[in-house]
mmCIF file of C-alpha atoms in Angstrom:
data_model
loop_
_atom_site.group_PDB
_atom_site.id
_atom_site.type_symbol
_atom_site.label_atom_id
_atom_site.label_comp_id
_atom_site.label_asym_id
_atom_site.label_seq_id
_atom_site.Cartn_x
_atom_site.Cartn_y
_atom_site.Cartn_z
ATOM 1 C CA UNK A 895 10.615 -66.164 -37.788
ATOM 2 C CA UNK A 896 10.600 -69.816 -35.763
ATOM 3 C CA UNK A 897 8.120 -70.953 -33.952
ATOM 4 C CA UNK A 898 9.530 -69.837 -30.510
ATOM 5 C CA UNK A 899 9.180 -66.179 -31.990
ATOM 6 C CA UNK A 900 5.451 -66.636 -31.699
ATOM 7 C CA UNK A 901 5.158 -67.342 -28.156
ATOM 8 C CA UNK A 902 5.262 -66.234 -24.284
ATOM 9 C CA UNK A 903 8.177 -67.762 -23.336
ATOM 10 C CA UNK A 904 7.727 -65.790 -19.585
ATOM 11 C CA UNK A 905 4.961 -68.352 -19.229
ATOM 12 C CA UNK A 906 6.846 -71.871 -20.011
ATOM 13 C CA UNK A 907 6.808 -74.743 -19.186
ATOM 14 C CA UNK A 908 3.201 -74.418 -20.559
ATOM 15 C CA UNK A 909 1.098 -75.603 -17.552
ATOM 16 C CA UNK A 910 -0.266 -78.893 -19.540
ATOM 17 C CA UNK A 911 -0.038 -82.376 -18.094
ATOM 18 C CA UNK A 912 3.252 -84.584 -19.638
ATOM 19 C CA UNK A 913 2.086 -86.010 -23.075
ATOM 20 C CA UNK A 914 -0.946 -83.801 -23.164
ATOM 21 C CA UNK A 915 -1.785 -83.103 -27.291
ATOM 22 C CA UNK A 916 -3.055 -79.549 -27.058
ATOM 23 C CA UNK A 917 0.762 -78.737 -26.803
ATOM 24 C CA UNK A 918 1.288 -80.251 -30.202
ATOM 25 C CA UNK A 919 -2.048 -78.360 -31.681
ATOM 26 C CA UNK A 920 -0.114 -75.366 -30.361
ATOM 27 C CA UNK A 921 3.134 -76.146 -31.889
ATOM 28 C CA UNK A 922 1.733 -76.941 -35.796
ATOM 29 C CA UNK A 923 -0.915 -73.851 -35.118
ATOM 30 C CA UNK A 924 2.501 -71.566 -34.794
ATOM 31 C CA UNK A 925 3.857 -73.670 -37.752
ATOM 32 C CA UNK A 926 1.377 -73.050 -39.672
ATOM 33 C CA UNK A 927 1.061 -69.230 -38.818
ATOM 34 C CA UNK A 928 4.698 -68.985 -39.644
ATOM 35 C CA UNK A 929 4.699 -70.550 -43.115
ATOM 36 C CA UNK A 930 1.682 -67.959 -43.991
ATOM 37 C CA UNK A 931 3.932 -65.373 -42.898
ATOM 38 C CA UNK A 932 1.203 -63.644 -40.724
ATOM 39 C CA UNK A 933 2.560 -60.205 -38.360
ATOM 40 C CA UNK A 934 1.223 -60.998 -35.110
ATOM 41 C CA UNK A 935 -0.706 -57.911 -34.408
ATOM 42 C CA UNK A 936 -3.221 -58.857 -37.899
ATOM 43 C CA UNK A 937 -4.313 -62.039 -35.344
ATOM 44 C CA UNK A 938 -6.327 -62.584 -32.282
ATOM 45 C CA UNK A 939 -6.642 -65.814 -30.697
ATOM 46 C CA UNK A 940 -10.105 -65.879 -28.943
ATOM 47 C CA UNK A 941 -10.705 -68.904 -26.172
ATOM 48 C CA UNK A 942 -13.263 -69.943 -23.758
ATOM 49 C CA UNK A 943 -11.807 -71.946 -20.615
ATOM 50 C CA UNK A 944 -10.604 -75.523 -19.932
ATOM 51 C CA UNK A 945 -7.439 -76.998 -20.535
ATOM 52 C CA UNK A 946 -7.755 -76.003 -24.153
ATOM 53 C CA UNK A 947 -8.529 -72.446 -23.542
ATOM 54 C CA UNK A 948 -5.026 -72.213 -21.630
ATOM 55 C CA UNK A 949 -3.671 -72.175 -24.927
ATOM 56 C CA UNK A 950 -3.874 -68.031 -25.754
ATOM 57 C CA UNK A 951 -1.808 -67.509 -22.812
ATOM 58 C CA UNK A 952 1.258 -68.492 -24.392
ATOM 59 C CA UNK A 953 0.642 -66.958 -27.668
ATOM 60 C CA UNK A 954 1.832 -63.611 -28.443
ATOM 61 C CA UNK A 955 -0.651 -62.675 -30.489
ATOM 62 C CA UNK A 956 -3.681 -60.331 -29.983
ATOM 63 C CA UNK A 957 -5.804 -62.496 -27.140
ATOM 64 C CA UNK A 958 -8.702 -62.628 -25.325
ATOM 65 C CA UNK A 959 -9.313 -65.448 -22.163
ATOM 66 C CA UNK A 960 -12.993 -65.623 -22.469
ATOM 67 C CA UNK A 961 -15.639 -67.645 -20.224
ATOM 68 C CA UNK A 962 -16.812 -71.147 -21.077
ATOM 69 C CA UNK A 963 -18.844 -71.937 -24.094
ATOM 70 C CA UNK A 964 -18.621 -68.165 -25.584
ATOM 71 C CA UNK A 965 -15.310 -67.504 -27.310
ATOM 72 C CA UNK A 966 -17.226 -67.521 -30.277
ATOM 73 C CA UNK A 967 -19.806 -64.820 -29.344
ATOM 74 C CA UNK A 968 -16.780 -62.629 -28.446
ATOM 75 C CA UNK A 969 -14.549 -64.042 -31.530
ATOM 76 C CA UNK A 970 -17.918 -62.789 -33.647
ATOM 77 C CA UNK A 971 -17.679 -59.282 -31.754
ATOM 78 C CA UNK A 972 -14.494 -58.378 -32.561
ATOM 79 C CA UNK A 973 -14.820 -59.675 -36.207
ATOM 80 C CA UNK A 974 -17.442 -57.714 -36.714
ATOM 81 C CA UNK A 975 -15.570 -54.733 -35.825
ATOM 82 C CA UNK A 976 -12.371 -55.371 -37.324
ATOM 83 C CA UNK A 977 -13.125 -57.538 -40.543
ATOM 84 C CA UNK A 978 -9.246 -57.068 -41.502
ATOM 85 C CA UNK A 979 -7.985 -59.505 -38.651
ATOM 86 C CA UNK A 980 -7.735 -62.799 -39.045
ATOM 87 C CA UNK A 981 -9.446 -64.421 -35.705
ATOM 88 C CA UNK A 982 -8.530 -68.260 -34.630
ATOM 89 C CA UNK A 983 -10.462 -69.934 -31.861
ATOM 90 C CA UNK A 984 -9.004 -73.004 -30.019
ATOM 91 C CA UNK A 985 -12.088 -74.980 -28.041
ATOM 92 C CA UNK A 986 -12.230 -77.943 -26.362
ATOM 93 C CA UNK A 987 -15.052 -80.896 -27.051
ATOM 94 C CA UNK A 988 -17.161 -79.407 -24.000
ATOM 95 C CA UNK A 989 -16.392 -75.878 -24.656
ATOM 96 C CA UNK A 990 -17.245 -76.000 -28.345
ATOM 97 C CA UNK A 991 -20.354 -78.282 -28.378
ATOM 98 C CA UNK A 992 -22.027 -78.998 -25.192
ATOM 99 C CA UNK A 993 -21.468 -75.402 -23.100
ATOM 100 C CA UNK A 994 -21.223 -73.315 -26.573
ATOM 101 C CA UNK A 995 -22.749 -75.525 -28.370
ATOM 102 C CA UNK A 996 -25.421 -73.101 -30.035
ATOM 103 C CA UNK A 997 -22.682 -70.080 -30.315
ATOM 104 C CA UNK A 998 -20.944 -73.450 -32.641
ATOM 105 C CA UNK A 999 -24.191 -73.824 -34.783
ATOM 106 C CA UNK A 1000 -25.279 -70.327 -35.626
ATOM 107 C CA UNK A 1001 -21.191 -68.919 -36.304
ATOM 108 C CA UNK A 1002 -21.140 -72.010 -38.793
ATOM 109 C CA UNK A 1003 -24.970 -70.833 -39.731
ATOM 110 C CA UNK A 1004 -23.214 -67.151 -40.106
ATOM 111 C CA UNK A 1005 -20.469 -68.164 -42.141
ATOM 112 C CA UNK A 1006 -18.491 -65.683 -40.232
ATOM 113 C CA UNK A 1007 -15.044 -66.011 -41.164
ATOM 114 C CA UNK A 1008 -13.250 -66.981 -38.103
ATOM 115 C CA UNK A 1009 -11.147 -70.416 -37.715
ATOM 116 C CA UNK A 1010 -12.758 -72.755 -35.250
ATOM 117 C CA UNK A 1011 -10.275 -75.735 -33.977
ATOM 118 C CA UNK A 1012 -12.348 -78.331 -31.833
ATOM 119 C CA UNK A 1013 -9.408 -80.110 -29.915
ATOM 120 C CA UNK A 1014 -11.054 -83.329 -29.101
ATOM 121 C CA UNK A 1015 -9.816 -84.894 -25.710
ATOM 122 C CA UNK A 1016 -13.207 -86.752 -24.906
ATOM 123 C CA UNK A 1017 -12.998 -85.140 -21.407
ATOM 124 C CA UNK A 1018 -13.551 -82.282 -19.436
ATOM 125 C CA UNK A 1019 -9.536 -82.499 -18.383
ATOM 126 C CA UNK A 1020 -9.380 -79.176 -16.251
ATOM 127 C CA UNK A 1021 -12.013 -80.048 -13.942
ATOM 128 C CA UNK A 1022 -11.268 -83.578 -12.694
ATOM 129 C CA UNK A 1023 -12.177 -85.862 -15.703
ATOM 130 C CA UNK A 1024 -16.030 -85.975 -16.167
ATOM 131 C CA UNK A 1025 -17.098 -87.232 -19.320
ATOM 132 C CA UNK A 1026 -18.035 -84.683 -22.445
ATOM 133 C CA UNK A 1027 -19.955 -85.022 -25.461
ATOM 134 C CA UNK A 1028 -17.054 -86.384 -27.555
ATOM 135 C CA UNK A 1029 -16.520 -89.488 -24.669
ATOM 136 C CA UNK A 1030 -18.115 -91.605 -26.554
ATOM 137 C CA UNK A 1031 -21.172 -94.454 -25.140
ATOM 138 C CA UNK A 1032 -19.338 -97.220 -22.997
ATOM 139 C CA UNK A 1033 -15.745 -95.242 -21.877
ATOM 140 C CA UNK A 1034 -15.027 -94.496 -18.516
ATOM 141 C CA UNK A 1035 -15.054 -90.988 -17.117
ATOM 142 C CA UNK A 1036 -14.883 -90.011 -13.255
ATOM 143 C CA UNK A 1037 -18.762 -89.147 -13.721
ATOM 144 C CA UNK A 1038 -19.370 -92.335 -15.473
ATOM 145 C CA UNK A 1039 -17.891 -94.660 -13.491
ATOM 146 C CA UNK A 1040 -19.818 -97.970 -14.743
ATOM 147 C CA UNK A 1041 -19.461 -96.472 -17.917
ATOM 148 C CA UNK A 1042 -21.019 -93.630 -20.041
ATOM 149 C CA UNK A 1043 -24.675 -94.380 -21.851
ATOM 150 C CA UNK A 1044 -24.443 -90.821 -23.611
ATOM 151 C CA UNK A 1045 -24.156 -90.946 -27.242
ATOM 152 C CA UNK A 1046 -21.199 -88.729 -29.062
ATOM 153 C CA UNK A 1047 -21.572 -85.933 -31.693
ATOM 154 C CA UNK A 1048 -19.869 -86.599 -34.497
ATOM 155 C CA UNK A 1049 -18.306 -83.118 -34.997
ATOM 156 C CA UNK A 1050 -17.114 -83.474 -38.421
ATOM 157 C CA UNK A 1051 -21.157 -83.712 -39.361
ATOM 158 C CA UNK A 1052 -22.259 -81.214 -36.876
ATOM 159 C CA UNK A 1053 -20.487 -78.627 -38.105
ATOM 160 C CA UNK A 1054 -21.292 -80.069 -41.901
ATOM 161 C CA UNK A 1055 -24.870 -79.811 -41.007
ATOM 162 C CA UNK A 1056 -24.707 -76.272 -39.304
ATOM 163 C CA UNK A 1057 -23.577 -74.674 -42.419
ATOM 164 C CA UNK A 1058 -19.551 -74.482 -41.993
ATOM 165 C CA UNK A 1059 -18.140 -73.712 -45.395
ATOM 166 C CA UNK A 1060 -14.793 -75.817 -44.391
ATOM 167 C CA UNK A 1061 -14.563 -78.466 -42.154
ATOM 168 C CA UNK A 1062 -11.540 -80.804 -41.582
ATOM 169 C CA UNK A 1063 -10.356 -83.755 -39.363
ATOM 170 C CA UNK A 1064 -6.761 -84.387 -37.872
ATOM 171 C CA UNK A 1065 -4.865 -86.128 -35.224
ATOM 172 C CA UNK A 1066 -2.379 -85.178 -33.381
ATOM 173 C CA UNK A 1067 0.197 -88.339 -34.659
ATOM 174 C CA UNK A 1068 -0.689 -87.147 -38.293
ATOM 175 C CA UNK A 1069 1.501 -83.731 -37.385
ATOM 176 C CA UNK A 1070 2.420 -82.876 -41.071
ATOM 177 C CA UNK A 1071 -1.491 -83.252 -41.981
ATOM 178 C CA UNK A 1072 -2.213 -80.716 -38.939
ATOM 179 C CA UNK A 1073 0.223 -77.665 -39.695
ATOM 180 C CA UNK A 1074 -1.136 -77.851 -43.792
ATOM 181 C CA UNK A 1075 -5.313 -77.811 -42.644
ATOM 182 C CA UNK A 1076 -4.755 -75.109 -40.482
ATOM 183 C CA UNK A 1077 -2.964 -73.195 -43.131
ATOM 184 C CA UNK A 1078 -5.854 -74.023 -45.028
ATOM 185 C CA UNK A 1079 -8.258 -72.992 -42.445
ATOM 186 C CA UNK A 1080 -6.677 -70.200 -41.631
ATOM 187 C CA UNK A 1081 -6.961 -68.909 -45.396
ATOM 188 C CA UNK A 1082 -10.174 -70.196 -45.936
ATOM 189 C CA UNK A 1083 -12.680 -66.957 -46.306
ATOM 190 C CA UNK A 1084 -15.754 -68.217 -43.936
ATOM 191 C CA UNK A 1085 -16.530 -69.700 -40.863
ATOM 192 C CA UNK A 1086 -13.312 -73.191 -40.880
ATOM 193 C CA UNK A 1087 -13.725 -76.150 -38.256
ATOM 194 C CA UNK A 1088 -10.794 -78.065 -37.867
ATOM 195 C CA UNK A 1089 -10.963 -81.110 -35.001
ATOM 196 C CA UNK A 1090 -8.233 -82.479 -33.624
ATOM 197 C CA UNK A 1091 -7.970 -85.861 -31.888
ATOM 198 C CA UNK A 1092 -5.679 -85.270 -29.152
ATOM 199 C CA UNK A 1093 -5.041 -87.426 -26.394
ATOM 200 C CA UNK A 1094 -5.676 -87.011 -22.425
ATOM 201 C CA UNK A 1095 -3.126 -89.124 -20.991
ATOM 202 C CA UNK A 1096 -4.118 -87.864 -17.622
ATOM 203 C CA UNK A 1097 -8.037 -88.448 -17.853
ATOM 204 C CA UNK A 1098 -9.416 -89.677 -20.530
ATOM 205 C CA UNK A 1099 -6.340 -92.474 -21.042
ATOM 206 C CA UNK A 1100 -6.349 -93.274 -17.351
ATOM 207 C CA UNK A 1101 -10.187 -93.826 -17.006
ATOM 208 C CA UNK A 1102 -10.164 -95.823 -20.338
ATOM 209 C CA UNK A 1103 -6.534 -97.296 -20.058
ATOM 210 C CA UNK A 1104 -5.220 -96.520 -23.239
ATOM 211 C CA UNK A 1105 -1.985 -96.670 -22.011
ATOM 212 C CA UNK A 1106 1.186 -94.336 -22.558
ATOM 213 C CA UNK A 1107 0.817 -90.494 -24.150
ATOM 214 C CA UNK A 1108 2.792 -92.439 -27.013
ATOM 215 C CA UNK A 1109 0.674 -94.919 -27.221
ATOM 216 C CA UNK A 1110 -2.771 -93.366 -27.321
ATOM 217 C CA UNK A 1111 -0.615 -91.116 -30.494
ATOM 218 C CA UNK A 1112 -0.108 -94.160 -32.408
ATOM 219 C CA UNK A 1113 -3.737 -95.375 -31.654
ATOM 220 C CA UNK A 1114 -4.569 -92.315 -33.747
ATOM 221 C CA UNK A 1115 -2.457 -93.582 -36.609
ATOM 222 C CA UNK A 1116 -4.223 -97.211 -36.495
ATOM 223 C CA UNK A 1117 -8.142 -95.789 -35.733
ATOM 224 C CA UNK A 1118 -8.181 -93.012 -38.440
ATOM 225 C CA UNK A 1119 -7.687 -93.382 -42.320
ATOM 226 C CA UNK A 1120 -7.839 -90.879 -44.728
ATOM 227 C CA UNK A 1121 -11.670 -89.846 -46.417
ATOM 228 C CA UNK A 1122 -12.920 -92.237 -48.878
ATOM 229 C CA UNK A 1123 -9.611 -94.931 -48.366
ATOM 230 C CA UNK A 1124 -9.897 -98.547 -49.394
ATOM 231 C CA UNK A 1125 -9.655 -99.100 -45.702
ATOM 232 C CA UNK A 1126 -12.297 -97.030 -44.597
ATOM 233 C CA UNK A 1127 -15.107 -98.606 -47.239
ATOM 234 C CA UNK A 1128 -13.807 -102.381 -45.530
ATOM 235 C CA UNK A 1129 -13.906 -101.059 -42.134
ATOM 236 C CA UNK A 1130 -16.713 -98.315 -41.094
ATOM 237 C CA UNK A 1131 -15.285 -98.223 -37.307
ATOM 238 C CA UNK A 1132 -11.763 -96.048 -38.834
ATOM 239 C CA UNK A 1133 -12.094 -92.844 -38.585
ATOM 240 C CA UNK A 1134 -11.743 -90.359 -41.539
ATOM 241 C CA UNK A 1135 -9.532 -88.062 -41.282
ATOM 242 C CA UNK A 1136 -8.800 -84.717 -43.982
ATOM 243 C CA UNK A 1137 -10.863 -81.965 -45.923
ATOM 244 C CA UNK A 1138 -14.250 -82.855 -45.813
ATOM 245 C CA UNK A 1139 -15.965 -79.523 -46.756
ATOM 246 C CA UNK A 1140 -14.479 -76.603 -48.260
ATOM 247 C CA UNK A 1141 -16.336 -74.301 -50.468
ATOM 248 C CA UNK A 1142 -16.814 -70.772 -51.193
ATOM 249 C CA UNK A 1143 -19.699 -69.308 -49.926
ATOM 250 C CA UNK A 1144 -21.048 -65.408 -49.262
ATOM 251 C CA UNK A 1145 -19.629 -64.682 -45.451
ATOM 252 C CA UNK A 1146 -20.809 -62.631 -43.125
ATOM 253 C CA UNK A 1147 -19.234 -59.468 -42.786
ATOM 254 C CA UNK A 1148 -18.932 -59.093 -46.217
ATOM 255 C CA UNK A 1149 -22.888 -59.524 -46.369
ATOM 256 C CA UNK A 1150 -23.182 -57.432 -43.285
ATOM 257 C CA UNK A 1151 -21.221 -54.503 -45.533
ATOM 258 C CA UNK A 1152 -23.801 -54.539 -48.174
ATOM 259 C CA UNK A 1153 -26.423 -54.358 -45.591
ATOM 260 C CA UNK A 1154 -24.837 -50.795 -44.522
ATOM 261 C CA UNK A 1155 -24.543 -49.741 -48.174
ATOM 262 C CA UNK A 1156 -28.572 -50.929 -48.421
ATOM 263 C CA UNK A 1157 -29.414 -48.812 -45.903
ATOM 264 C CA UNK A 1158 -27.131 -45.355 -46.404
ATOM 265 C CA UNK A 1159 -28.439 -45.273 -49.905
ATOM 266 C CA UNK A 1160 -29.336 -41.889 -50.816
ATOM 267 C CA UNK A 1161 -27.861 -40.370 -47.595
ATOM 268 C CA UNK B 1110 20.245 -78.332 -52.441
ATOM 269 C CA UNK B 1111 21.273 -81.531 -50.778
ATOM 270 C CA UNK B 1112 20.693 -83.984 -48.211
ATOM 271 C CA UNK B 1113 19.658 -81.570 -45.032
ATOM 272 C CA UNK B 1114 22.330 -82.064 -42.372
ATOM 273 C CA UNK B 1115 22.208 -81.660 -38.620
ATOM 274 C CA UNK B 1116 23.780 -79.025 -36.991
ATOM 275 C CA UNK B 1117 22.325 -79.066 -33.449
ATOM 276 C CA UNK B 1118 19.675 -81.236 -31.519
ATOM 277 C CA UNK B 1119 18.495 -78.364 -29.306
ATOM 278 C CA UNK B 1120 16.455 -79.898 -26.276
ATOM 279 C CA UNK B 1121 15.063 -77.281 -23.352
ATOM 280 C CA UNK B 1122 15.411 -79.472 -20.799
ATOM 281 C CA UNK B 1123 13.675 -77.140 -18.300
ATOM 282 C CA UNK B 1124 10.547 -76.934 -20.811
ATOM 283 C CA UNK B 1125 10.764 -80.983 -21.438
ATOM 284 C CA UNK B 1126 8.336 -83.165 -19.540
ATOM 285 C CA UNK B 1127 9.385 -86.270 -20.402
ATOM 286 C CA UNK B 1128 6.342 -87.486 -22.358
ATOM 287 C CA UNK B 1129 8.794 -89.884 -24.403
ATOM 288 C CA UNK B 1130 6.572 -88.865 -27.491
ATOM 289 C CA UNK B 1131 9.774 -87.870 -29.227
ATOM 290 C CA UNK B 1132 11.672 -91.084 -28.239
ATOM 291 C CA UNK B 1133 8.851 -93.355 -29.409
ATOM 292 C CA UNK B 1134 8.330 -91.849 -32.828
ATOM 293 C CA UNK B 1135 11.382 -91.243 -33.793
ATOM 294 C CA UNK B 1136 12.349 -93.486 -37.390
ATOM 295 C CA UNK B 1137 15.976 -93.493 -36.870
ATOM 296 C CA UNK B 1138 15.718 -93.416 -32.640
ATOM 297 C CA UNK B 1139 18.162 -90.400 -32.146
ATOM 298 C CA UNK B 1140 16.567 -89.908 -28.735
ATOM 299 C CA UNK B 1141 16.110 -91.591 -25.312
ATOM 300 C CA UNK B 1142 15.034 -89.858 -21.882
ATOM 301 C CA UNK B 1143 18.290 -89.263 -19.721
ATOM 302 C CA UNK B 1144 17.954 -90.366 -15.753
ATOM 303 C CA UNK B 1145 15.830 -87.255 -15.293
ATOM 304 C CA UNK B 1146 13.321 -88.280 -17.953
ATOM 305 C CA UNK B 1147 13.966 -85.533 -19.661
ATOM 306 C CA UNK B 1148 15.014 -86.116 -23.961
ATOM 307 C CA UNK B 1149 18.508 -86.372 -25.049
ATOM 308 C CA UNK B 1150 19.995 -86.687 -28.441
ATOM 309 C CA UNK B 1151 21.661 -89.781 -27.687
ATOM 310 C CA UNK B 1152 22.527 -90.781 -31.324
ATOM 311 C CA UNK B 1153 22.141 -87.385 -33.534
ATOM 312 C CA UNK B 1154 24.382 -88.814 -35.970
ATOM 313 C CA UNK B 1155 21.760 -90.683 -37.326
ATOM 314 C CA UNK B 1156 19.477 -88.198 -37.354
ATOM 315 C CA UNK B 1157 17.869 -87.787 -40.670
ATOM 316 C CA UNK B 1158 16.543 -84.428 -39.553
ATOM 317 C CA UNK B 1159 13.071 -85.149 -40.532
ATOM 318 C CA UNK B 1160 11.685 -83.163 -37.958
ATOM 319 C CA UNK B 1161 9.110 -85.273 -36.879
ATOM 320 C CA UNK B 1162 10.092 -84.821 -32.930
ATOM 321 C CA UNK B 1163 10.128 -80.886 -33.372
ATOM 322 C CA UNK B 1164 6.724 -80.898 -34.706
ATOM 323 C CA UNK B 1165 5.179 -83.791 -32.320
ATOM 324 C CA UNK B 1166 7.050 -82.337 -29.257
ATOM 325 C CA UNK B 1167 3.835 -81.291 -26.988
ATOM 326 C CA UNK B 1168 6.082 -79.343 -24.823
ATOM 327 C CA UNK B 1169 7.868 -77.453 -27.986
ATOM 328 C CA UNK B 1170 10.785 -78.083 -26.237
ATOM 329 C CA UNK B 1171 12.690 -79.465 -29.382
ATOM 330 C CA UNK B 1172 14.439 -77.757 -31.948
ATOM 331 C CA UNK B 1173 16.385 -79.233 -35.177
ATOM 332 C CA UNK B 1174 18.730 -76.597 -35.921
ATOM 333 C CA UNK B 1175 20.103 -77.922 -39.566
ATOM 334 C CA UNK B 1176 23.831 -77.014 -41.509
ATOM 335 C CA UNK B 1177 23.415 -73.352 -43.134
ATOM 336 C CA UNK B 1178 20.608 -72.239 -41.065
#
């Protein structure tokens, strides 16, 4: 099956800005979905809202448009329900960490196994441009005009510290990297957190003037370097990029299934 | 198994945005944006048929369709 087999077509052009990267998440998310060789009706896509969350429209897979902040809560739900499906959430920065931000922590506290992607635009895109909690302390957003004094999550640790039993980095320049760490993620048994920097021409590129969709792409290639290179010991402002967690641990519905055996003992 | 050889650059134009993503990363620069900024295989002879553009391609608007496919 190609790629195209995968998705809405009824709904194309996909309604994303020229040079937006969430279309390029979408494209190696298909790719990978195709080299596992998954039927469509074992997956549901799960999203919350924002530009990112536009993404399960043109899917056409099992999926649910959910509000903002809570496509995990609902991802959980139906998880919980139907262990045998494999569940894939797409978030944005904002959706994933500051609105959702404790649905983030306690599903990577659960070790529910349900494959998180964090696509990291450093903007609230949708809604005009204000900044997020990837922008980062002195970029430009609409709502931080003379530039932002918040600090930024580093994601990759976040989701280290909150208990996810795989967590990854990617850009979307480093496309080969992408399609193979979802396929990862997507096999990975437990809660997976993949973030990908993708680029905002529109916003965040604008506010900050980082120039052309192509260029803030090959920005990716010069600011990132993969975990533990030479380049990244001379140089601590590159940004790693690869597997940084992946280990097997006891997940949730499993654990939740022993709990039911616990308690019909006998009956 | 040989070299992979190119059958057919197809490009939706309708689905195309013109990002010039393609244009700019591509090794052997097979592409260009036509009048209407929209991508066109202006050299696929020298495509190498890496893929690179089909898998970068935010509007998934490219497709490498290789020989014996």
């Amino acid at each position: 099956m190609a790629v195209r087999d995968y998705l809405r077509e009824r709904f194309f052009p996909h309604m994303w800005c020229p040079g937006c990267g969430h279309g390029t998440v979408l494209n190696n998310l298909l790719r990978a979905i195709e080299n596992l060789k998954i039927e469509k009706n074992d997956i549901v896509m799960v999203s919350g809202i924002g530009c990112s969350a536009r993404i399960s429209g043109y899917v056409d897979f099992h999926t649910l448009h959910t509000i903002h902040g809570r496509a995990l809560a609902f991802a959980t739900g139906v998880k919980m329900s139907r262990p045998d499906l494999n569940l894939i959430v797409p978030m944005g920065d904002g959706d994933a960490l500051a609105i959702g931000g404790n649905h983030f922590i306690h599903a990577a506290r659960r070790n529910i196994d349900i494959t998180a992607i964090i696509m990291n635009n450093r903007i609230y895109g949708m809604t005009g441009g204000q900044f997020s909690p990837l922008t980062g302390y002195g970029k430009l957003a609409t709502t931080a005009p003379y530039s932002n004094i918040d600090h930024d999550f580093d994601a990759v640790s976040l989701a280290t510290a909150a208990g996810a039993s795989f967590v990854a980095r990617t850009t979307t320049y480093h496309v080969k990297q992408m399609a193979d760490i979802f396929q990862k993620a997507i096999l990975h048994k437990g809660f997976s957190v993949v973030e990908v920097l993708t680029q905002c021409p529109t916003y965040f590129g604008r506010k900050n003037r980082a120039g052309s969709a192509a260029e803030m792409v090959e920005n990716y290639k010069k600011s990132t370097t993969p975990i533990g290179s030479k380049a990244s010991q001379e140089n601590s402002d590159l940004i790693e990029r690869g597997i940084f967690i992946e280990k097997d641990l006891p997940e949730y519905c499993g654990e939740y299934d022993k709990i039911i055996q616990k308690a019909m003992k006998g009956k | 198994m040989g070299k992979p050889k190119l059958k057919e650059l197809n490009i939706r134009r309708e689905w195309c945005k013109g990002c010039g993503i393609c244009v700019s990363f591509c090794p052997t620069k097979v592409l260009e944006l036509d009048e209407k900024d929209k991508a066109l295989a202006a050299r696929p002879e020298d495509c190498t048929c890496c893929l690179l553009c089909e898998m970068r391609c935010p509007d998934l608007a490219i497709e490498v369709i290789l020989e014996n496919e």
